[in-house]
Amino acid sequence: MEDLDQDVIIESRLRKPAKQSAFSKNLERRRRQRLGLPSDPEESDDGESGSGNGSEDETSFKPIPGARKLDSPISVESDEASSGGTEDFVVEDDGDNSVAMELPLQFSMHRGEDDTTLYLQNAVGQLRKHLSSIRDSQVASSLWKYNFRNTLEVKPELTIIQIDPEPFCAACRRNSAISTQQAQLQGEPYRPLSFQPLKNVNDSTSEESSDESGSGSDSDESDGSNNNDDDENDDTSEAEPPQTFNLGQHCARRVALFHTLTHWEYALFQLVEEKVLKIETSNRKRRKKGNAKRIIDTEDPDNIVVYLENKKVIDSQWRLLETYIRQAGNIEARWAGEID
């Protein structure tokens, strides 16, 4: 180094530590006060230097172009004094000022009778929507006609029997298909919530027209003939034959699963109603024997649920729904030896 000329030696280009602004110094001082640390000796030296350093900091400060100039420098102490300090920020929970949080019903542990009913309705609605989505997206076929699908949705009773091979399938409407099974649909349409049978609009209108014609007749013989006709119509309506559709084996499996996913609530209602009738029959026998302790009150739905749980009815029905969902996922697969 001594042999080199001074002009050849390059000055150091390492960055020097940036000078702290007044805002940074205040923050550092407040931090040391909170932690109980002694004050920085450099800070005390700066304080003794007085206003000289302050004026130097102000002159060395370069504002951002376009920024608005503040009338007074930023002070941490003034901000804390105006906000009341950090201690006032935390608000203690008071019994009078506290607001009760209302959780959704599916997460609430305390429910009233109305809330429980609403919770169960929501649960059944979600299950109904899920099964309907599987039925429409995976099981239903776009080749089905409207009348064919409507019959499946309206008639709650389905029976599939074996028949002699015949050409044409009523479901996929292919002339080359061979039908070896027949779907027989019957039963009255029902209301979706109460599962009570619907009245046929055509029958009600025909009854009104027959009443008007009967009132306008003068002879007793005509009235008697109308009554006989009505009795005959009632007999024929009760013995109405089922609607039949010849199907191939693969289409028959698809139709049966579609019908099951459509009327699963109706079938479940029929099963529960049968179990309730069985309970009431057992209650009558126990009352005759004087065994009142084992009588199950069917007016309370909770007692019926407990009975169904003990008899494993709920578990079996849930596993049955899971089986339907698995069958829907494999409905496109062909079975070995299927004639279609």
Short mmCIF file of C-alpha atoms in Angstrom, two decimals:
data_model
loop_
_atom_site.label_atom_id
_atom_site.label_comp_id
_atom_site.label_asym_id
_atom_site.label_seq_id
_atom_site.Cartn_x
_atom_site.Cartn_y
_atom_site.Cartn_z
CA MET A 1 0.00 0.00 0.00
CA GLU A 2 2.90 2.40 0.70
CA ASP A 3 4.27 1.92 -2.84
CA LEU A 4 0.99 2.96 -4.45
CA ASP A 5 0.22 6.48 -5.32
CA GLN A 6 -2.56 8.17 -3.46
CA ASP A 7 -4.35 8.91 -6.73
CA VAL A 8 -4.65 5.20 -7.52
CA ILE A 9 -6.28 4.27 -4.19
CA ILE A 10 -10.10 4.24 -4.48
CA GLU A 11 -12.09 5.41 -1.52
CA SER A 12 -14.35 2.96 0.27
CA ARG A 13 -17.82 2.61 -1.24
CA LEU A 14 -19.43 0.79 1.68
CA ARG A 15 -22.70 2.30 2.76
CA LYS A 16 -22.72 4.17 6.01
CA PRO A 17 -25.53 3.62 8.50
CA ALA A 18 -28.44 5.92 7.79
CA LYS A 19 -29.00 8.71 10.24
CA GLN A 20 -32.07 8.15 12.38
CA SER A 21 -34.93 10.57 12.02
CA ALA A 22 -36.73 12.15 14.95
CA PHE A 23 -39.62 9.70 14.50
CA SER A 24 -37.29 6.66 14.67
CA LYS A 25 -35.54 8.05 17.74
CA ASN A 26 -38.87 8.53 19.53
CA LEU A 27 -39.91 4.97 18.72
CA GLU A 28 -36.61 3.61 20.01
CA ARG A 29 -36.90 5.65 23.19
CA ARG A 30 -40.45 4.44 23.85
CA ARG A 31 -39.40 0.85 23.24
CA ARG A 32 -36.57 1.14 25.78
CA GLN A 33 -38.93 2.68 28.33
CA ARG A 34 -41.40 -0.19 27.99
CA LEU A 35 -38.66 -2.82 28.33
CA GLY A 36 -36.96 -0.98 31.23
CA LEU A 37 -33.66 -0.55 29.35
CA PRO A 38 -31.30 2.37 29.94
CA SER A 39 -31.43 5.19 27.48
CA ASP A 40 -29.13 5.13 24.46
CA PRO A 41 -25.92 7.19 25.09
CA GLU A 42 -25.96 8.38 21.49
CA GLU A 43 -29.46 9.72 22.04
CA SER A 44 -28.32 11.68 25.10
CA ASP A 45 -25.42 13.13 23.11
CA ASP A 46 -27.84 14.18 20.43
CA GLY A 47 -30.03 15.78 23.07
CA GLU A 48 -27.10 17.79 24.47
CA SER A 49 -26.21 19.03 21.02
CA GLY A 50 -29.50 20.93 21.11
CA SER A 51 -31.19 22.51 18.21
CA GLY A 52 -28.19 22.25 15.93
CA ASN A 53 -28.85 18.65 15.11
CA GLY A 54 -32.52 19.31 14.83
CA SER A 55 -32.02 21.91 12.19
CA GLU A 56 -29.55 19.63 10.44
CA ASP A 57 -32.13 16.78 10.39
CA GLU A 58 -34.77 19.09 9.01
CA THR A 59 -32.49 20.35 6.27
CA SER A 60 -31.29 16.81 5.36
CA PHE A 61 -34.86 15.49 5.15
CA LYS A 62 -36.03 15.25 1.53
CA PRO A 63 -39.78 14.98 1.12
CA ILE A 64 -41.44 12.85 -1.57
CA PRO A 65 -42.30 14.92 -4.68
CA GLY A 66 -45.94 15.96 -4.58
CA ALA A 67 -46.34 15.21 -0.85
CA ARG A 68 -48.14 17.72 1.34
CA LYS A 69 -45.99 19.46 3.94
CA LEU A 70 -47.01 18.89 7.53
CA ASP A 71 -47.41 21.88 9.82
CA SER A 72 -45.88 20.03 12.77
CA PRO A 73 -43.54 17.03 12.99
CA ILE A 74 -44.91 13.61 13.84
CA SER A 75 -44.80 12.84 17.56
CA VAL A 76 -45.42 9.42 19.05
CA GLU A 77 -46.26 10.90 22.42
CA SER A 78 -48.96 13.15 20.98
CA ASP A 79 -50.54 10.21 19.15
CA GLU A 80 -50.64 8.09 22.30
CA ALA A 81 -52.02 10.98 24.34
CA SER A 82 -54.81 11.64 21.83
CA SER A 83 -55.78 7.97 21.59
CA GLY A 84 -55.71 7.50 25.35
CA GLY A 85 -52.89 4.95 25.33
CA THR A 86 -52.94 1.25 24.65
CA GLU A 87 -54.51 0.42 27.99
CA ASP A 88 -57.85 1.94 26.97
CA PHE A 89 -57.86 -0.07 23.75
CA VAL A 90 -58.75 -3.36 25.51
CA VAL A 91 -62.38 -3.36 26.63
CA GLU A 92 -63.32 -5.72 29.42
CA ASP A 93 -66.40 -7.92 28.98
CA ASP A 94 -69.25 -6.58 31.04
CA GLY A 95 -72.48 -8.40 31.67
CA ASP A 96 -74.55 -5.38 30.65
CA ASN A 97 -72.64 -4.43 27.50
CA SER A 98 -71.91 -7.93 26.19
CA VAL A 99 -73.84 -9.05 23.08
CA ALA A 100 -74.85 -12.71 22.84
CA MET A 101 -73.56 -14.41 19.71
CA GLU A 102 -76.15 -16.49 17.84
CA LEU A 103 -74.63 -19.51 16.13
CA PRO A 104 -76.29 -21.31 13.22
CA LEU A 105 -78.60 -24.13 14.24
CA GLN A 106 -76.23 -26.85 13.04
CA PHE A 107 -73.56 -25.56 15.46
CA SER A 108 -75.78 -24.66 18.40
CA MET A 109 -75.97 -26.94 21.44
CA HIS A 110 -79.09 -25.34 22.90
CA ARG A 111 -82.19 -25.53 20.73
CA GLY A 112 -85.84 -25.07 21.43
CA GLU A 113 -88.59 -27.18 19.93
CA ASP A 114 -89.05 -24.81 17.00
CA ASP A 115 -85.30 -24.65 16.40
CA THR A 116 -85.02 -28.43 16.41
CA THR A 117 -87.83 -28.70 13.87
CA LEU A 118 -86.13 -26.13 11.64
CA TYR A 119 -82.81 -27.93 12.03
CA LEU A 120 -84.32 -31.25 10.97
CA GLN A 121 -86.11 -29.63 8.05
CA ASN A 122 -82.83 -28.17 6.82
CA ALA A 123 -81.09 -31.53 7.19
CA VAL A 124 -83.81 -33.38 5.28
CA GLY A 125 -83.80 -30.65 2.63
CA GLN A 126 -80.07 -31.03 2.09
CA LEU A 127 -80.39 -34.83 1.82
CA ARG A 128 -83.32 -34.49 -0.57
CA LYS A 129 -81.37 -32.06 -2.75
CA HIS A 130 -78.31 -34.33 -2.77
CA LEU A 131 -80.23 -37.43 -3.82
CA SER A 132 -82.22 -35.52 -6.44
CA SER A 133 -78.99 -34.21 -7.93
CA ILE A 134 -77.55 -37.73 -8.15
CA ARG A 135 -80.77 -39.03 -9.69
CA ASP A 136 -80.98 -36.33 -12.37
CA SER A 137 -77.28 -36.18 -13.27
CA GLN A 138 -76.22 -39.84 -13.08
CA VAL A 139 -79.29 -42.07 -13.33
CA ALA A 140 -81.82 -40.32 -15.59
CA SER A 141 -81.37 -40.73 -19.32
CA SER A 142 -81.77 -38.01 -21.94
CA LEU A 143 -83.45 -40.55 -24.22
CA TRP A 144 -86.49 -40.86 -21.98
CA LYS A 145 -89.67 -39.20 -23.14
CA TYR A 146 -91.50 -36.77 -20.88
CA ASN A 147 -94.54 -39.05 -20.43
CA PHE A 148 -92.32 -41.99 -19.51
CA ARG A 149 -90.38 -40.03 -16.89
CA ASN A 150 -93.50 -38.35 -15.57
CA THR A 151 -95.09 -41.74 -14.99
CA LEU A 152 -92.06 -42.84 -13.00
CA GLU A 153 -92.26 -39.71 -10.87
CA VAL A 154 -96.02 -39.89 -10.26
CA LYS A 155 -96.63 -43.59 -9.65
CA PRO A 156 -95.16 -44.64 -6.27
CA GLU A 157 -95.36 -48.42 -6.77
CA LEU A 158 -93.07 -50.24 -9.21
CA THR A 159 -92.89 -53.95 -9.98
CA ILE A 160 -90.51 -55.48 -12.54
CA ILE A 161 -91.27 -58.94 -13.91
CA GLN A 162 -89.64 -61.21 -16.46
CA ILE A 163 -91.25 -61.53 -19.90
CA ASP A 164 -90.48 -63.32 -23.14
CA PRO A 165 -87.93 -61.48 -25.31
CA GLU A 166 -89.52 -58.80 -27.46
CA PRO A 167 -87.99 -56.17 -29.74
CA PHE A 168 -87.91 -52.46 -28.80
CA CYS A 169 -87.24 -50.88 -25.39
CA ALA A 170 -89.71 -48.28 -24.10
CA ALA A 171 -86.99 -46.44 -22.16
CA CYS A 172 -84.15 -45.94 -24.67
CA ARG A 173 -86.55 -46.33 -27.66
CA ARG A 174 -84.13 -48.46 -29.66
CA ASN A 175 -85.69 -50.85 -32.15
CA SER A 176 -82.62 -53.06 -31.99
CA ALA A 177 -82.95 -53.49 -28.21
CA ILE A 178 -84.41 -56.70 -26.81
CA SER A 179 -86.80 -56.33 -23.89
CA THR A 180 -86.82 -59.17 -21.39
CA GLN A 181 -88.38 -57.33 -18.43
CA GLN A 182 -91.56 -55.37 -17.87
CA ALA A 183 -92.04 -52.43 -15.49
CA GLN A 184 -95.51 -52.22 -13.94
CA LEU A 185 -96.33 -48.83 -12.38
CA GLN A 186 -99.37 -48.15 -10.24
CA GLY A 187 -100.51 -46.27 -7.16
CA GLU A 188 -102.06 -42.86 -6.60
CA PRO A 189 -100.03 -39.64 -6.74
CA TYR A 190 -99.31 -38.19 -3.31
CA ARG A 191 -98.42 -34.88 -1.74
CA PRO A 192 -94.65 -34.49 -1.27
CA LEU A 193 -94.80 -33.44 2.41
CA SER A 194 -97.82 -35.17 3.92
CA PHE A 195 -97.67 -38.23 1.60
CA GLN A 196 -101.46 -38.15 1.39
CA PRO A 197 -103.01 -39.14 -1.96
CA LEU A 198 -103.97 -36.38 -4.36
CA LYS A 199 -107.45 -36.19 -5.81
CA ASN A 200 -107.66 -36.62 -9.53
CA VAL A 201 -108.78 -33.40 -11.18
CA ASN A 202 -110.55 -35.28 -13.96
CA ASP A 203 -112.54 -37.35 -11.49
CA SER A 204 -113.66 -34.27 -9.54
CA THR A 205 -114.78 -32.49 -12.69
CA SER A 206 -116.62 -35.58 -13.92
CA GLU A 207 -118.39 -35.88 -10.55
CA GLU A 208 -119.52 -32.24 -10.75
CA SER A 209 -120.81 -32.72 -14.27
CA SER A 210 -122.65 -35.91 -13.26
CA ASP A 211 -124.25 -34.10 -10.31
CA GLU A 212 -125.46 -31.32 -12.58
CA SER A 213 -126.88 -33.79 -15.08
CA GLY A 214 -128.56 -35.73 -12.27
CA SER A 215 -130.18 -32.62 -10.81
CA GLY A 216 -131.58 -31.64 -14.18
CA SER A 217 -133.32 -35.01 -14.79
CA ASP A 218 -137.00 -35.35 -13.97
CA SER A 219 -137.52 -39.11 -13.84
CA ASP A 220 -136.40 -41.39 -11.01
CA GLU A 221 -135.28 -43.96 -13.54
CA SER A 222 -132.70 -41.58 -14.98
CA ASP A 223 -131.40 -40.83 -11.48
CA GLY A 224 -131.04 -44.53 -10.77
CA SER A 225 -129.20 -45.14 -13.99
CA ASN A 226 -126.72 -42.35 -13.21
CA ASN A 227 -126.04 -43.82 -9.78
CA ASN A 228 -125.40 -47.20 -11.30
CA ASP A 229 -122.97 -45.66 -13.77
CA ASP A 230 -121.11 -43.93 -10.95
CA ASP A 231 -120.80 -47.20 -9.06
CA GLU A 232 -119.45 -48.89 -12.15
CA ASN A 233 -116.92 -46.10 -12.65
CA ASP A 234 -115.80 -46.42 -9.04
CA ASP A 235 -115.30 -50.15 -9.47
CA THR A 236 -113.27 -49.67 -12.62
CA SER A 237 -111.13 -46.94 -10.99
CA GLU A 238 -110.28 -49.23 -8.09
CA ALA A 239 -109.36 -52.07 -10.46
CA GLU A 240 -107.36 -49.81 -12.79
CA PRO A 241 -104.61 -51.88 -14.40
CA PRO A 242 -101.02 -50.75 -13.98
CA GLN A 243 -99.10 -48.96 -16.70
CA THR A 244 -96.57 -51.30 -18.27
CA PHE A 245 -93.33 -50.68 -20.15
CA ASN A 246 -91.17 -53.34 -21.77
CA LEU A 247 -87.50 -52.75 -20.97
CA GLY A 248 -84.10 -54.20 -21.59
CA GLN A 249 -82.11 -55.48 -18.63
CA HIS A 250 -79.80 -52.46 -18.40
CA CYS A 251 -82.65 -49.97 -18.82
CA ALA A 252 -84.68 -51.87 -16.23
CA ARG A 253 -81.90 -51.41 -13.65
CA ARG A 254 -81.71 -47.69 -14.47
CA VAL A 255 -85.49 -47.28 -14.25
CA ALA A 256 -85.70 -49.13 -10.92
CA LEU A 257 -82.95 -46.97 -9.37
CA PHE A 258 -84.50 -43.77 -10.70
CA HIS A 259 -87.87 -44.73 -9.23
CA THR A 260 -86.26 -45.60 -5.88
CA LEU A 261 -84.41 -42.27 -5.63
CA THR A 262 -87.64 -40.46 -6.54
CA HIS A 263 -89.90 -42.12 -3.94
CA TRP A 264 -87.40 -42.88 -1.15
CA GLU A 265 -89.19 -40.52 1.26
CA TYR A 266 -92.56 -42.10 0.50
CA ALA A 267 -91.13 -45.59 1.10
CA LEU A 268 -89.54 -44.42 4.34
CA PHE A 269 -92.83 -42.92 5.48
CA GLN A 270 -94.61 -46.19 4.76
CA LEU A 271 -91.98 -48.08 6.76
CA VAL A 272 -92.21 -45.75 9.78
CA GLU A 273 -96.00 -45.84 9.66
CA GLU A 274 -95.89 -49.63 9.69
CA LYS A 275 -93.57 -49.61 12.71
CA VAL A 276 -95.84 -47.16 14.57
CA LEU A 277 -98.86 -49.38 13.93
CA LYS A 278 -96.85 -52.31 15.27
CA ILE A 279 -96.05 -50.34 18.44
CA GLU A 280 -99.70 -49.42 18.96
CA THR A 281 -100.75 -53.04 18.50
CA SER A 282 -98.22 -54.11 21.13
CA ASN A 283 -99.46 -51.36 23.46
CA ARG A 284 -103.03 -52.67 23.26
CA LYS A 285 -101.87 -56.18 24.12
CA ARG A 286 -99.84 -54.89 27.07
CA ARG A 287 -102.78 -52.87 28.39
CA LYS A 288 -104.93 -55.99 28.38
CA LYS A 289 -102.27 -57.86 30.34
CA GLY A 290 -101.83 -54.95 32.76
CA ASN A 291 -98.19 -54.39 31.77
CA ALA A 292 -98.26 -50.58 31.56
CA LYS A 293 -94.51 -50.10 32.15
CA ARG A 294 -93.53 -51.29 28.68
CA ILE A 295 -96.08 -49.16 26.85
CA ILE A 296 -94.48 -46.76 24.33
CA ASP A 297 -96.14 -43.39 23.95
CA THR A 298 -96.42 -42.88 20.18
CA GLU A 299 -97.59 -39.28 20.65
CA ASP A 300 -93.99 -38.32 21.46
CA PRO A 301 -91.77 -38.52 18.34
CA ASP A 302 -88.67 -39.02 20.48
CA ASN A 303 -90.04 -42.34 21.73
CA ILE A 304 -90.52 -43.51 18.15
CA VAL A 305 -86.96 -42.49 17.26
CA VAL A 306 -85.58 -44.40 20.25
CA TYR A 307 -87.59 -47.47 19.24
CA LEU A 308 -86.28 -47.27 15.65
CA GLU A 309 -82.71 -46.87 16.89
CA ASN A 310 -83.00 -49.89 19.17
CA LYS A 311 -84.41 -51.97 16.31
CA LYS A 312 -81.53 -50.81 14.02
CA VAL A 313 -84.06 -49.44 11.53
CA ILE A 314 -82.31 -46.09 11.15
CA ASP A 315 -78.92 -47.72 10.53
CA SER A 316 -80.35 -50.09 7.95
CA GLN A 317 -82.12 -47.30 6.08
CA TRP A 318 -78.98 -45.16 6.08
CA ARG A 319 -76.91 -48.04 4.68
CA LEU A 320 -79.62 -48.52 2.06
CA LEU A 321 -79.27 -44.90 0.91
CA GLU A 322 -75.50 -45.34 0.70
CA THR A 323 -76.09 -48.42 -1.48
CA TYR A 324 -78.30 -46.39 -3.83
CA ILE A 325 -75.58 -43.75 -4.15
CA ARG A 326 -72.96 -46.38 -5.02
CA GLN A 327 -75.29 -47.96 -7.56
CA ALA A 328 -75.83 -44.57 -9.18
CA GLY A 329 -72.08 -44.15 -9.63
CA ASN A 330 -71.86 -47.52 -11.45
CA ILE A 331 -75.12 -47.33 -13.38
CA GLU A 332 -73.34 -47.09 -16.75
CA ALA A 333 -71.46 -50.34 -16.20
CA ARG A 334 -72.87 -53.36 -17.99
CA TRP A 335 -73.38 -56.60 -16.12
CA ALA A 336 -72.07 -59.85 -17.51
CA GLY A 337 -74.66 -61.62 -19.63
CA GLU A 338 -77.04 -58.66 -19.87
CA ILE A 339 -79.38 -58.77 -22.84
CA ASP A 340 -80.07 -55.28 -24.05
#
